[in-house]
């Protein structure tokens, strides 16, 4: 069950050729703890560029960004774009949702993606300046924290309509948060004795919770775009807080 749910999570969260069977997808939907569990795998893959610490920081940061899009694709970033358009709309939740689902790209989407990519690039540059072990710990913790945020959406969010979001929210509850947190907590000690990984994990998860609270109120519920936005914002905040924690401590 654990392996099957993990395969389903990787099939959903990445471009890896695993977990695309109906059985794996069903197991994943019933197992919100598979989100952060998959975060360890994704984080390990994305941390590979930071092993080559002899390269310039800018090159390592670029390789990290490239790895994100190679491993995970742009589906989550698309959520940021859709949410960006919805946020600049003047109207009720119904009007915002209509714009969210519109395939047209507006100025809100462009601005949101630009800010997200810029913040991610600057965070990656900061991480590239860290010692190798600390950099790897922060990158992995950022992914686990971002996926913890997505699991929180599944456990606490309410889908406004049938769709991708409801596939998770209808099967998860507040009681599932305990198992989700227990799976994610080990990521906090990856940089021991420094608190960099802990700050990354906590920052990423709290950022996701804040995005969930804000978007659920504005949109009247959650959908797949909210999951994607939570992931991207969580990763960015996690990286920056990890670098800050290492610098200050």
PDB file of C-alpha atoms in Angstrom, residues 89-227:
ATOM      1  CA  UNK A  89     -10.347  40.305 -10.654  1.00  0.00           C
ATOM      2  CA  UNK A  90     -12.829  42.657  -9.028  1.00  0.00           C
ATOM      3  CA  UNK A  91     -15.841  40.537  -8.194  1.00  0.00           C
ATOM      4  CA  UNK A  92     -17.185  37.720  -6.088  1.00  0.00           C
ATOM      5  CA  UNK A  93     -15.840  34.183  -5.790  1.00  0.00           C
ATOM      6  CA  UNK A  94     -17.900  33.074  -8.774  1.00  0.00           C
ATOM      7  CA  UNK A  95     -16.316  35.669 -11.040  1.00  0.00           C
ATOM      8  CA  UNK A  96     -12.833  34.847  -9.755  1.00  0.00           C
ATOM      9  CA  UNK A  97     -13.429  31.152 -10.377  1.00  0.00           C
ATOM     10  CA  UNK A  98     -14.615  31.869 -13.903  1.00  0.00           C
ATOM     11  CA  UNK A  99     -11.390  33.751 -14.627  1.00  0.00           C
ATOM     12  CA  UNK A 100      -9.368  31.019 -12.903  1.00  0.00           C
ATOM     13  CA  UNK A 101     -10.733  28.432 -15.315  1.00  0.00           C
ATOM     14  CA  UNK A 102     -10.350  30.681 -18.373  1.00  0.00           C
ATOM     15  CA  UNK A 103      -7.576  29.534 -20.725  1.00  0.00           C
ATOM     16  CA  UNK A 104      -6.556  33.112 -21.551  1.00  0.00           C
ATOM     17  CA  UNK A 105      -3.392  34.468 -19.944  1.00  0.00           C
ATOM     18  CA  UNK A 106      -3.816  37.883 -18.330  1.00  0.00           C
ATOM     19  CA  UNK A 107      -1.513  40.387 -16.696  1.00  0.00           C
ATOM     20  CA  UNK A 108      -2.151  38.824 -13.299  1.00  0.00           C
ATOM     21  CA  UNK A 109      -0.832  35.487 -14.516  1.00  0.00           C
ATOM     22  CA  UNK A 110       2.261  37.060 -16.074  1.00  0.00           C
ATOM     23  CA  UNK A 111       3.036  39.019 -12.912  1.00  0.00           C
ATOM     24  CA  UNK A 112       2.487  36.025 -10.622  1.00  0.00           C
ATOM     25  CA  UNK A 113       4.729  33.724 -12.660  1.00  0.00           C
ATOM     26  CA  UNK A 114       7.416  36.406 -12.991  1.00  0.00           C
ATOM     27  CA  UNK A 115       7.501  36.974  -9.236  1.00  0.00           C
ATOM     28  CA  UNK A 116       7.466  33.238  -8.509  1.00  0.00           C
ATOM     29  CA  UNK A 117      10.349  32.466 -10.888  1.00  0.00           C
ATOM     30  CA  UNK A 118      12.377  35.466  -9.718  1.00  0.00           C
ATOM     31  CA  UNK A 119      11.907  34.520  -6.070  1.00  0.00           C
ATOM     32  CA  UNK A 120      12.796  30.900  -6.836  1.00  0.00           C
ATOM     33  CA  UNK A 121      15.947  31.967  -8.701  1.00  0.00           C
ATOM     34  CA  UNK A 122      17.107  34.209  -5.863  1.00  0.00           C
ATOM     35  CA  UNK A 123      16.393  31.469  -3.340  1.00  0.00           C
ATOM     36  CA  UNK A 124      18.369  28.972  -5.413  1.00  0.00           C
ATOM     37  CA  UNK A 125      21.317  31.380  -5.588  1.00  0.00           C
ATOM     38  CA  UNK A 126      21.279  31.656  -1.812  1.00  0.00           C
ATOM     39  CA  UNK A 127      21.147  27.891  -1.379  1.00  0.00           C
ATOM     40  CA  UNK A 128      24.020  27.448  -3.841  1.00  0.00           C
ATOM     41  CA  UNK A 129      26.230  29.498  -1.489  1.00  0.00           C
ATOM     42  CA  UNK A 130      25.645  27.079   1.393  1.00  0.00           C
ATOM     43  CA  UNK A 131      27.894  24.119   2.225  1.00  0.00           C
ATOM     44  CA  UNK A 132      26.917  21.047   0.217  1.00  0.00           C
ATOM     45  CA  UNK A 133      25.240  19.152   3.063  1.00  0.00           C
ATOM     46  CA  UNK A 134      23.237  22.185   4.156  1.00  0.00           C
ATOM     47  CA  UNK A 135      22.183  22.967   0.584  1.00  0.00           C
ATOM     48  CA  UNK A 136      20.932  19.426   0.006  1.00  0.00           C
ATOM     49  CA  UNK A 137      19.086  19.455   3.333  1.00  0.00           C
ATOM     50  CA  UNK A 138      17.338  22.735   2.512  1.00  0.00           C
ATOM     51  CA  UNK A 139      16.315  21.612  -0.976  1.00  0.00           C
ATOM     52  CA  UNK A 140      14.875  18.327   0.295  1.00  0.00           C
ATOM     53  CA  UNK A 141      13.119  20.010   3.230  1.00  0.00           C
ATOM     54  CA  UNK A 142      11.634  22.608   0.863  1.00  0.00           C
ATOM     55  CA  UNK A 143      10.065  19.886  -1.265  1.00  0.00           C
ATOM     56  CA  UNK A 144       8.782  17.961   1.734  1.00  0.00           C
ATOM     57  CA  UNK A 145       7.362  21.176   3.196  1.00  0.00           C
ATOM     58  CA  UNK A 146       5.737  22.160  -0.084  1.00  0.00           C
ATOM     59  CA  UNK A 147       4.111  18.735  -0.338  1.00  0.00           C
ATOM     60  CA  UNK A 148       3.077  18.970   3.308  1.00  0.00           C
ATOM     61  CA  UNK A 149       1.260  22.139   2.279  1.00  0.00           C
ATOM     62  CA  UNK A 150      -0.493  20.299  -0.541  1.00  0.00           C
ATOM     63  CA  UNK A 151      -1.527  17.546   1.861  1.00  0.00           C
ATOM     64  CA  UNK A 152      -2.897  20.234   4.169  1.00  0.00           C
ATOM     65  CA  UNK A 153      -5.058  21.493   1.313  1.00  0.00           C
ATOM     66  CA  UNK A 154      -6.401  17.966   0.892  1.00  0.00           C
ATOM     67  CA  UNK A 155      -7.126  17.584   4.610  1.00  0.00           C
ATOM     68  CA  UNK A 156      -8.496  21.053   5.394  1.00  0.00           C
ATOM     69  CA  UNK A 157      -9.720  22.372   2.062  1.00  0.00           C
ATOM     70  CA  UNK A 158     -13.220  22.173   0.655  1.00  0.00           C
ATOM     71  CA  UNK A 159     -13.638  21.787  -3.082  1.00  0.00           C
ATOM     72  CA  UNK A 160     -15.940  24.349  -4.648  1.00  0.00           C
ATOM     73  CA  UNK A 161     -16.929  21.931  -7.412  1.00  0.00           C
ATOM     74  CA  UNK A 162     -16.220  18.471  -8.770  1.00  0.00           C
ATOM     75  CA  UNK A 163     -12.767  18.187 -10.253  1.00  0.00           C
ATOM     76  CA  UNK A 164      -9.163  17.460  -9.388  1.00  0.00           C
ATOM     77  CA  UNK A 165      -9.386  19.193  -6.020  1.00  0.00           C
ATOM     78  CA  UNK A 166     -12.401  17.202  -4.912  1.00  0.00           C
ATOM     79  CA  UNK A 167     -10.577  13.974  -5.753  1.00  0.00           C
ATOM     80  CA  UNK A 168      -8.460  14.648  -2.651  1.00  0.00           C
ATOM     81  CA  UNK A 169     -10.614  16.772  -0.356  1.00  0.00           C
ATOM     82  CA  UNK A 170     -13.506  14.300  -0.367  1.00  0.00           C
ATOM     83  CA  UNK A 171     -11.217  11.480   0.789  1.00  0.00           C
ATOM     84  CA  UNK A 172      -9.096  13.284   3.390  1.00  0.00           C
ATOM     85  CA  UNK A 173     -10.000  14.825   6.744  1.00  0.00           C
ATOM     86  CA  UNK A 174      -8.412  16.690   9.630  1.00  0.00           C
ATOM     87  CA  UNK A 175      -7.619  13.368  11.295  1.00  0.00           C
ATOM     88  CA  UNK A 176      -5.224  12.538   8.450  1.00  0.00           C
ATOM     89  CA  UNK A 177      -3.025  15.520   9.299  1.00  0.00           C
ATOM     90  CA  UNK A 178      -1.261  13.595  12.071  1.00  0.00           C
ATOM     91  CA  UNK A 179       0.104  10.969   9.686  1.00  0.00           C
ATOM     92  CA  UNK A 180       1.022  13.704   7.183  1.00  0.00           C
ATOM     93  CA  UNK A 181       3.036  15.621   9.789  1.00  0.00           C
ATOM     94  CA  UNK A 182       4.729  12.477  11.098  1.00  0.00           C
ATOM     95  CA  UNK A 183       5.977  11.652   7.607  1.00  0.00           C
ATOM     96  CA  UNK A 184       7.288  15.197   7.092  1.00  0.00           C
ATOM     97  CA  UNK A 185       8.984  15.791  10.471  1.00  0.00           C
ATOM     98  CA  UNK A 186      12.208  13.828   9.749  1.00  0.00           C
ATOM     99  CA  UNK A 187      13.080  16.405   7.079  1.00  0.00           C
ATOM    100  CA  UNK A 188      13.539  18.974   9.848  1.00  0.00           C
ATOM    101  CA  UNK A 189      16.692  17.273  11.155  1.00  0.00           C
ATOM    102  CA  UNK A 190      18.489  16.858   7.832  1.00  0.00           C
ATOM    103  CA  UNK A 191      20.796  19.807   8.578  1.00  0.00           C
ATOM    104  CA  UNK A 192      21.346  18.987  12.252  1.00  0.00           C
ATOM    105  CA  UNK A 193      22.778  20.612  14.361  1.00  0.00           C
ATOM    106  CA  UNK A 194      21.800  23.782  12.463  1.00  0.00           C
ATOM    107  CA  UNK A 195      18.084  24.687  12.190  1.00  0.00           C
ATOM    108  CA  UNK A 196      18.192  25.427   8.457  1.00  0.00           C
ATOM    109  CA  UNK A 197      16.137  22.380   7.406  1.00  0.00           C
ATOM    110  CA  UNK A 198      13.661  22.889  10.249  1.00  0.00           C
ATOM    111  CA  UNK A 199      13.141  26.525   9.257  1.00  0.00           C
ATOM    112  CA  UNK A 200      12.687  25.444   5.650  1.00  0.00           C
ATOM    113  CA  UNK A 201      10.109  22.798   6.502  1.00  0.00           C
ATOM    114  CA  UNK A 202       8.114  25.005   8.852  1.00  0.00           C
ATOM    115  CA  UNK A 203       8.261  28.001   6.522  1.00  0.00           C
ATOM    116  CA  UNK A 204       7.136  26.016   3.482  1.00  0.00           C
ATOM    117  CA  UNK A 205       4.245  24.373   5.307  1.00  0.00           C
ATOM    118  CA  UNK A 206       3.034  27.597   6.958  1.00  0.00           C
ATOM    119  CA  UNK A 207       3.222  29.435   3.633  1.00  0.00           C
ATOM    120  CA  UNK A 208       1.056  26.733   2.125  1.00  0.00           C
ATOM    121  CA  UNK A 209      -1.435  27.048   4.965  1.00  0.00           C
ATOM    122  CA  UNK A 210      -1.607  30.815   4.460  1.00  0.00           C
ATOM    123  CA  UNK A 211      -2.176  30.439   0.712  1.00  0.00           C
ATOM    124  CA  UNK A 212      -4.906  27.880   1.395  1.00  0.00           C
ATOM    125  CA  UNK A 213      -6.664  30.188   3.868  1.00  0.00           C
ATOM    126  CA  UNK A 214      -6.505  33.156   1.512  1.00  0.00           C
ATOM    127  CA  UNK A 215      -7.514  31.395  -1.691  1.00  0.00           C
ATOM    128  CA  UNK A 216     -10.286  29.300  -0.163  1.00  0.00           C
ATOM    129  CA  UNK A 217     -11.887  32.518   1.064  1.00  0.00           C
ATOM    130  CA  UNK A 218     -11.499  34.325  -2.252  1.00  0.00           C
ATOM    131  CA  UNK A 219     -12.533  31.424  -4.472  1.00  0.00           C
ATOM    132  CA  UNK A 220     -15.133  29.821  -2.253  1.00  0.00           C
ATOM    133  CA  UNK A 221     -13.200  26.539  -2.230  1.00  0.00           C
ATOM    134  CA  UNK A 222     -10.118  24.822  -3.592  1.00  0.00           C
ATOM    135  CA  UNK A 223      -9.246  23.192  -6.889  1.00  0.00           C
ATOM    136  CA  UNK A 224      -6.185  21.852  -8.664  1.00  0.00           C
ATOM    137  CA  UNK A 225      -4.785  25.342  -9.207  1.00  0.00           C
ATOM    138  CA  UNK A 226      -4.781  25.968  -5.462  1.00  0.00           C
ATOM    139  CA  UNK A 227      -2.779  22.775  -4.934  1.00  0.00           C
TER     140      UNK A 227
END
